[in-house]
Coordinates of C-alpha atoms in Angstrom, one line a residue:
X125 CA 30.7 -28.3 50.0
X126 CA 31.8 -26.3 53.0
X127 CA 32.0 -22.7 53.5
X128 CA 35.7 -23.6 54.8
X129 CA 37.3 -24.2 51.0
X130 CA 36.9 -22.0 48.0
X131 CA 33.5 -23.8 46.8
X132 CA 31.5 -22.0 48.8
X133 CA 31.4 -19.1 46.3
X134 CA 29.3 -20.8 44.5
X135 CA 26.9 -24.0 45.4
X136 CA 27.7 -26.0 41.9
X137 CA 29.2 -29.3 42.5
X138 CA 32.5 -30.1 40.3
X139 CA 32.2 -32.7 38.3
X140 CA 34.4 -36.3 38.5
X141 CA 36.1 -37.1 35.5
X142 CA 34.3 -40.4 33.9
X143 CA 36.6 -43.7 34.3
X144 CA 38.0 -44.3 30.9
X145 CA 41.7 -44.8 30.6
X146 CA 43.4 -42.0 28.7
X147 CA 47.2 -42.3 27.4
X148 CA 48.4 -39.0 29.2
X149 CA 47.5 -40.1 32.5
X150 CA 49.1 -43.0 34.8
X151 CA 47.5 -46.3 35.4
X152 CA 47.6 -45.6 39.4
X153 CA 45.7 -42.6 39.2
X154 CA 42.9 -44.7 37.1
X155 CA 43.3 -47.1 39.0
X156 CA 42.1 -45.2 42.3
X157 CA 39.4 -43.4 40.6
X158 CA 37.8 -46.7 40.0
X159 CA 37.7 -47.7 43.0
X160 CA 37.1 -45.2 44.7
X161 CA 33.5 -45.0 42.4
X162 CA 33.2 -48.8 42.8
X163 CA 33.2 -48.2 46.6
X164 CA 30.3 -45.5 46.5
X165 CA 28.2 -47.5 43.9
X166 CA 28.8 -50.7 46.5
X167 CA 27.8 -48.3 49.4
X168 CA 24.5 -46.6 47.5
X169 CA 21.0 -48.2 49.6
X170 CA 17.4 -47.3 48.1
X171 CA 16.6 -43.8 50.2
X172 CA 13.0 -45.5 50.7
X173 CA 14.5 -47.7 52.3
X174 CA 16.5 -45.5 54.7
X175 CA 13.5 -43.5 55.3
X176 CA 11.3 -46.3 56.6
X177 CA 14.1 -47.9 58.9
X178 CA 12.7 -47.2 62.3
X179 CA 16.8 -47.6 63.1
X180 CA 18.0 -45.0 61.6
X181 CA 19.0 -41.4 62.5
X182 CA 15.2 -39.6 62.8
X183 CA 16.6 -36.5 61.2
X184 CA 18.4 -38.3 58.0
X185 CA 15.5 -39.8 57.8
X186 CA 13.4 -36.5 57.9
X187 CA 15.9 -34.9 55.2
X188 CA 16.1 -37.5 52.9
X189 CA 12.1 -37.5 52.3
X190 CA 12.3 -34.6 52.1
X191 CA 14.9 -34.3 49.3
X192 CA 12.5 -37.2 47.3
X193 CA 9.6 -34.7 47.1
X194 CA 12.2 -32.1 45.1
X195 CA 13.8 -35.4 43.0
X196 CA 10.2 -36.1 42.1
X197 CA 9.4 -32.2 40.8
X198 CA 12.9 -32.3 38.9
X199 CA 11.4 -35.1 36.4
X200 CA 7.5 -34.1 36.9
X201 CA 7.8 -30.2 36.9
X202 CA 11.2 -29.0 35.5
X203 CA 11.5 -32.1 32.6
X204 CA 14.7 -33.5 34.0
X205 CA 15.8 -36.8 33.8
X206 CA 13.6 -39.6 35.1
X207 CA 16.0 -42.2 36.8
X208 CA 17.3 -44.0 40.1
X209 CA 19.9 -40.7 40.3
X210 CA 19.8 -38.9 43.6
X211 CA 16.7 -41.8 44.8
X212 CA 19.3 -43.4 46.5
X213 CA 22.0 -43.0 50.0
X214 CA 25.3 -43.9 50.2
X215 CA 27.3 -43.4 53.3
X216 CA 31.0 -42.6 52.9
X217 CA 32.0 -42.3 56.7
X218 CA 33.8 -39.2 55.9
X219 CA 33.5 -35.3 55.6
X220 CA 34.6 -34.9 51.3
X221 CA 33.9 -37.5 49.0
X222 CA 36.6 -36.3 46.4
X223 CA 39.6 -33.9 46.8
X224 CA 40.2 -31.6 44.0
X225 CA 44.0 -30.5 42.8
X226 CA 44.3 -27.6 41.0
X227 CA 47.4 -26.3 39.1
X228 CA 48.3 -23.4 37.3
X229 CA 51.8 -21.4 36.1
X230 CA 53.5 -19.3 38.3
X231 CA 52.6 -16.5 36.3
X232 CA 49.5 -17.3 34.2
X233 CA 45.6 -18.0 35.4
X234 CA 45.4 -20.8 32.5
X235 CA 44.7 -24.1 34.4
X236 CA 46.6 -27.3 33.5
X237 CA 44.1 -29.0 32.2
X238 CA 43.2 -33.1 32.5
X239 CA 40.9 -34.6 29.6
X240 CA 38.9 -37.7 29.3
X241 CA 36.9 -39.5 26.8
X242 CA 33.4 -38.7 28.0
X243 CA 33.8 -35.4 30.1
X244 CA 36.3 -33.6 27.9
X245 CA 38.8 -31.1 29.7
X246 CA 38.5 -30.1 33.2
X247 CA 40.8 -28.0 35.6
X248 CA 41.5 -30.1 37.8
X249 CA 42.3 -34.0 39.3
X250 CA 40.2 -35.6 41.6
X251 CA 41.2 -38.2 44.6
X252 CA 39.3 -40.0 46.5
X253 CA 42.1 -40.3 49.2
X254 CA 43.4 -36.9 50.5
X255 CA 47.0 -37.9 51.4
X256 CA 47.1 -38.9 47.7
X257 CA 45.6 -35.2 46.3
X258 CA 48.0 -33.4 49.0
X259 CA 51.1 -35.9 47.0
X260 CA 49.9 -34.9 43.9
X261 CA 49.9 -31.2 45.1
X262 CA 53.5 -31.8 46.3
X263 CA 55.0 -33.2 43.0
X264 CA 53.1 -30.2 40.8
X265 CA 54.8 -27.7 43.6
X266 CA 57.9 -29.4 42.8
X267 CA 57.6 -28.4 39.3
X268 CA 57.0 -24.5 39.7
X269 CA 53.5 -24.9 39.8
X270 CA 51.3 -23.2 42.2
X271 CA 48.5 -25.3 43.2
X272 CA 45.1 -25.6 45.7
X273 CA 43.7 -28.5 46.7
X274 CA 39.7 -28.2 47.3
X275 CA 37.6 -31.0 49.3
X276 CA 34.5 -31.4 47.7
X277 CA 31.2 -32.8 49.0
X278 CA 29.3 -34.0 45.5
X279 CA 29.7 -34.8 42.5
X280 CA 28.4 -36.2 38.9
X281 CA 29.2 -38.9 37.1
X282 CA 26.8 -37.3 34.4
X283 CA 24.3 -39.9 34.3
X284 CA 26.3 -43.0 33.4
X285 CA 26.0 -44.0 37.1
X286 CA 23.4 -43.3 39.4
X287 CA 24.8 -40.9 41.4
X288 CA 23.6 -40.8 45.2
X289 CA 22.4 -38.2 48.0
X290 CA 25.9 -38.8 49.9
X291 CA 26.4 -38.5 53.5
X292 CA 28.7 -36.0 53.4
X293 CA 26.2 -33.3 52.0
X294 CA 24.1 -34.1 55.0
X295 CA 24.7 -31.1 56.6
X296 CA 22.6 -28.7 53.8
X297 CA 19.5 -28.0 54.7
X298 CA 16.6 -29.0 52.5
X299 CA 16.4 -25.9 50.2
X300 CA 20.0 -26.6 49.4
X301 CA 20.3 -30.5 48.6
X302 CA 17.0 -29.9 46.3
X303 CA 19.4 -27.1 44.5
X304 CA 21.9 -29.5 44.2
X305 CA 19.4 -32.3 43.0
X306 CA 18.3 -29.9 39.9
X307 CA 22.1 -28.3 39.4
X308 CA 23.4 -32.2 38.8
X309 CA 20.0 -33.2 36.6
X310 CA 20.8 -30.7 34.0
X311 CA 23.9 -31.8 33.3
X312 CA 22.7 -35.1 33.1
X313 CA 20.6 -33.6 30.3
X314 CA 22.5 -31.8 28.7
X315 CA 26.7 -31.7 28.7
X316 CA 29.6 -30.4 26.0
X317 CA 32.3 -31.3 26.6
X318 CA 35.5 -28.9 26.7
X319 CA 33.4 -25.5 27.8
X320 CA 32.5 -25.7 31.3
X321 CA 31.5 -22.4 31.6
X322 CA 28.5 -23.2 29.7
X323 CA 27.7 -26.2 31.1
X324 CA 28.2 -24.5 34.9
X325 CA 25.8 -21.4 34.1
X326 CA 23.5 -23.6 32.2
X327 CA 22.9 -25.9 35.0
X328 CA 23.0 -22.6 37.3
X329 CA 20.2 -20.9 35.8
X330 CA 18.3 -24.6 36.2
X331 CA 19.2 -24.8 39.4
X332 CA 18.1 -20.8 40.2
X333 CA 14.4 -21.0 38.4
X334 CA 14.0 -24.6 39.2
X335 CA 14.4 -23.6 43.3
X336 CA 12.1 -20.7 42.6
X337 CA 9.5 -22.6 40.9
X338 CA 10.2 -25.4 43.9
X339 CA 9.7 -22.7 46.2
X340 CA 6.0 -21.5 45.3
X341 CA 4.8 -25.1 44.5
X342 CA 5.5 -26.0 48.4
X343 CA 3.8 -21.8 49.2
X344 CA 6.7 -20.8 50.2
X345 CA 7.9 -16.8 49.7
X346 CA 10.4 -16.0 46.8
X347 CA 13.5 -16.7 48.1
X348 CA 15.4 -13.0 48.9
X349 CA 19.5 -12.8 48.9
X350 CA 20.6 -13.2 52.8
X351 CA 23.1 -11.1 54.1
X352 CA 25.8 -14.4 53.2
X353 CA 25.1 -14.3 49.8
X354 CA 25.4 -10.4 49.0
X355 CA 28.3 -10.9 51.2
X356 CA 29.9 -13.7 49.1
X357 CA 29.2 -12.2 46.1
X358 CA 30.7 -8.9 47.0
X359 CA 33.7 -10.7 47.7
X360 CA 33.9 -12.8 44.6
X361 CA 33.8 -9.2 42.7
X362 CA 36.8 -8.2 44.6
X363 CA 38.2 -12.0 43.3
X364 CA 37.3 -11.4 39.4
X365 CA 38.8 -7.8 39.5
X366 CA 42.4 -8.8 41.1
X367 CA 41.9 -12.3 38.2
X368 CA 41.9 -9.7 35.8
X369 CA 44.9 -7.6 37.0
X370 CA 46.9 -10.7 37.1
X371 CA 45.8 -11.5 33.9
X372 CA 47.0 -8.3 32.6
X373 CA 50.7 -8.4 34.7
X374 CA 51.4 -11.4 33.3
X375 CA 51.3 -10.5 30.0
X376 CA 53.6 -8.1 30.9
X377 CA 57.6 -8.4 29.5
X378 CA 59.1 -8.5 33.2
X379 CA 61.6 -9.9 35.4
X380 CA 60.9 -13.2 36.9
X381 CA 61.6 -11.2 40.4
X382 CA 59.8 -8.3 39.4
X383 CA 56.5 -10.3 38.6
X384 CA 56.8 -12.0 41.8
X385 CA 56.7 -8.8 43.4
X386 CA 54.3 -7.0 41.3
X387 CA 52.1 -10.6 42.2
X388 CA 52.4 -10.7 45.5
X389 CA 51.2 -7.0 45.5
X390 CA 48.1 -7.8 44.2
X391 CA 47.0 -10.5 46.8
X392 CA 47.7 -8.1 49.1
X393 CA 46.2 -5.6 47.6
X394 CA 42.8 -8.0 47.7
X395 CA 43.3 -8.8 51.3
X396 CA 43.3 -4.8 51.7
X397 CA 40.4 -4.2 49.5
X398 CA 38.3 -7.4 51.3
X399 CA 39.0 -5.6 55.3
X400 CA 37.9 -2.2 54.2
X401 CA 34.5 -3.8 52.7
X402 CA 34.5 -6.3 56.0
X403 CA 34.9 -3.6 58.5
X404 CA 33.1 -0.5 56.9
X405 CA 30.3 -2.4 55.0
X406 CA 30.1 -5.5 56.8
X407 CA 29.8 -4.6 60.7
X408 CA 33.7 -6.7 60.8
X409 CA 32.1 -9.8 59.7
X410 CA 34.9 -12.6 59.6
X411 CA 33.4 -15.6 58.0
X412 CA 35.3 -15.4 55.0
X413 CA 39.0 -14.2 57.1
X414 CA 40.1 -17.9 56.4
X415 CA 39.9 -18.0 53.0
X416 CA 41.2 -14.8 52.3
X417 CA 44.1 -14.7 54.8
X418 CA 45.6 -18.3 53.5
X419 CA 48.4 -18.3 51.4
X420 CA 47.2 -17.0 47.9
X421 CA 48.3 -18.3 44.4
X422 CA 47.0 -18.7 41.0
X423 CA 45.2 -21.9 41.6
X424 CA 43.0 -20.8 44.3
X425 CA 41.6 -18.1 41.9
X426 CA 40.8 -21.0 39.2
X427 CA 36.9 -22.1 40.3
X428 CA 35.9 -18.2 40.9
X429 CA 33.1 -17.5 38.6
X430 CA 32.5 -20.5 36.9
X431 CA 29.0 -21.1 37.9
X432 CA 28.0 -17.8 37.1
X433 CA 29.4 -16.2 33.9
X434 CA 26.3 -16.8 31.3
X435 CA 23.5 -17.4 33.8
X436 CA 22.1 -14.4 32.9
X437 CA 21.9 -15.4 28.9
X438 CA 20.3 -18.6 29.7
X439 CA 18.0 -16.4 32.0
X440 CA 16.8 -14.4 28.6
X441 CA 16.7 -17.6 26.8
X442 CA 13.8 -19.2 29.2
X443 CA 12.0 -15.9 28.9
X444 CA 12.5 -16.1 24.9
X445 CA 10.5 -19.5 25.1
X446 CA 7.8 -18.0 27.7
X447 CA 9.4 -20.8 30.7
X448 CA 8.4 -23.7 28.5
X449 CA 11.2 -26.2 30.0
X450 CA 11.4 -28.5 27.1
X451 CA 11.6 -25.6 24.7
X452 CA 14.4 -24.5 26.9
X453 CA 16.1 -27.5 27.1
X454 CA 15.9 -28.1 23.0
X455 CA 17.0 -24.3 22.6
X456 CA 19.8 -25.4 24.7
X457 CA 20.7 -28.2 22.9
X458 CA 21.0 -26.2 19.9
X459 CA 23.5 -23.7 20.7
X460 CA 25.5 -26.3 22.3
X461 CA 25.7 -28.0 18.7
X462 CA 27.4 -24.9 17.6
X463 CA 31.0 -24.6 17.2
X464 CA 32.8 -23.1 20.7
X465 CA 33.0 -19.4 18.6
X466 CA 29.7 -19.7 17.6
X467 CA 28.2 -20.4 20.5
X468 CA 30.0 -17.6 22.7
X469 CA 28.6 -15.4 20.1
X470 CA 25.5 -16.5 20.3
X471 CA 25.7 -16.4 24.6
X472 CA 27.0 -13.1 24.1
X473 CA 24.0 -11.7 22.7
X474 CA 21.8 -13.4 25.1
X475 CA 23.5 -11.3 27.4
X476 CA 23.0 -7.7 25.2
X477 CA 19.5 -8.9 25.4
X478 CA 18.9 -9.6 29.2

């Protein structure tokens, strides 16, 4: 992902719906979403192979054996799946793999939501063609919808293919494609479908301990927050707290103008809130002007926070095991048996625990 779209809040890769036809949804749409994973299974090669190619760019090359040495601690160190996923290359000739719509009301932060056989319901429709994402976009416009359309780098197909390294998340550095590499592994492991907040802070926290434990196998320091990240994070506080507000307006028994108003207040309110931080806490740092200063809705707000909101229970949960991975993994498992209430309940007191 880019620091240029909204994914850069977080590094978690969304996930591409699995290719099963579904009643609600048009045979067209299908239609490109197989193709479009038909073309990146045909373009896949063996990274081995890559790597020994005297041809080939010196620093893919370089990166990709690199990235094999994390893929091999995912399955030998952190117990996560053992297969050809991430072992192989596939070169896609262009900057996103997917593009992501996103679509909420005018006034609510509910997502419309798309669901599919395998991966339940997600927030969002994937395209593997841009002008077709930006046409979708259009027609949900059309309908009072505000929307945000988000290129994306990566994905999962959640182990029923096996997904690839792709060329357009050559541009990480090491540290962050071997993140990436444990994120997408844990979901092959374990996935519920219909609560992607559990299934994002799950694979977080895998993603977190497994880079730490990657980190001091190789003897390298423990990894401390760069001035980016405390940055980023700051600012996706600023985010959560003007979700809420909205959240709490729109609940509100106003107007259709007034609420307009009253909404437009609060993005402008954030923008305010972000250029005090940037200027008296940040030394005027601009790297996030763009994504603050675009036109704001509802949708843009959606993937905020995802990744993050139960990390810290599935952070007390390793330590409740002693940082026995399968334990962890089978503890997992266990509360994602339970019924959605249940298991909220149970995260929930993870979190009183932490």
């Amino acid at each position: 992902m880019t620091r240029s779209n909204i994914s850069w809040f977080r590094r978690g890769v969304p996930m591409l719906a699995i290719l099963l036809l579904s009643g609600c949804s048009s045979l067209s749409y299908y239609t490109q979403l197989a193709s479009g994973q038909l073309a990146l299974l045909r373009a896949r090669e063996p990274v081995a192979d890559v790597v020994a190619d005297p041809q080939r760019d010196p620093r893919l090359r370089e990166h990709l054996r690199t990235s094999q040495q994390a893929r091999e601690f995912a399955s030998q160190h952190l117990h996560l799946p053992d297969n050809q996923s991430y072992r192989l290359y596939a070169d896609i000739h262009r900057r996103y793999v997917v593009w992501n719509v996103f679509a909420t009301g005018e006034f609510s932060l509910d997502p419309v939501t798309h669901c599919f056989p395998i991966a339940g319901c997600v927030a969002y429709r994937g395209y593997y063609d841009e002008n077709a994402a930006r046409g979708e976009a259009a027609l949900r416009k059309l309908e009072g919808k505000d929307v945000y359309v988000s290129g994306v780098e990566a994905y999962s197909t959640l182990g029923w293919f096996n997904d690839p390294i792709i060329s357009s998340m050559m541009n990480w550095g090491d540290e962050r494609l071997a993140t990436l590499i444990f994120h997408e592994l844990a979901h092959q492991r374990f996935y519920v479908k219909d609560d992607s907040e559990f299934n994002e802070s799950y694979a977080t926290f895998v993603e977190e301990e497994g880079t730490r434990q990657w980190r001091a196998a190789r003897g390298m320091p423990p990894e401390t927050a760069s001035s980016e990240t405390r940055r980023r994070d700051q600012l996706t506080q600023l985010v959560l707290a003007t979700r809420d507000r909205l959240k709490a307006l729109y609940a509100e028994p106003l107007s259709p103008q007034v609420m307009r108003e009253r909404k437009a207040a609060e993005f402008e309110r954030l923008r305010d809130e972000y250029r005090q931080m940037r200027d008296s806490q940040w030394g005027g740092d601009k790297r996030f002007d763009s994504w603050v200063y675009a036109p704001m809705n509802n949708a843009r707000l959606l993937p905020i926070g995802l990744y993050d909101q139960w990390t810290p229970a599935f952070g007390a949960l390793f330590r409740q095991v002693n940082g026995d991975w399968p334990a962890f993994f089978a503890a997992v498992e266990k509360m994602g048996d339970l019924p959605a209430d249940q298991r909220k309940t149970a995260l929930e007191r993870l979190m009183r625990a932490d």
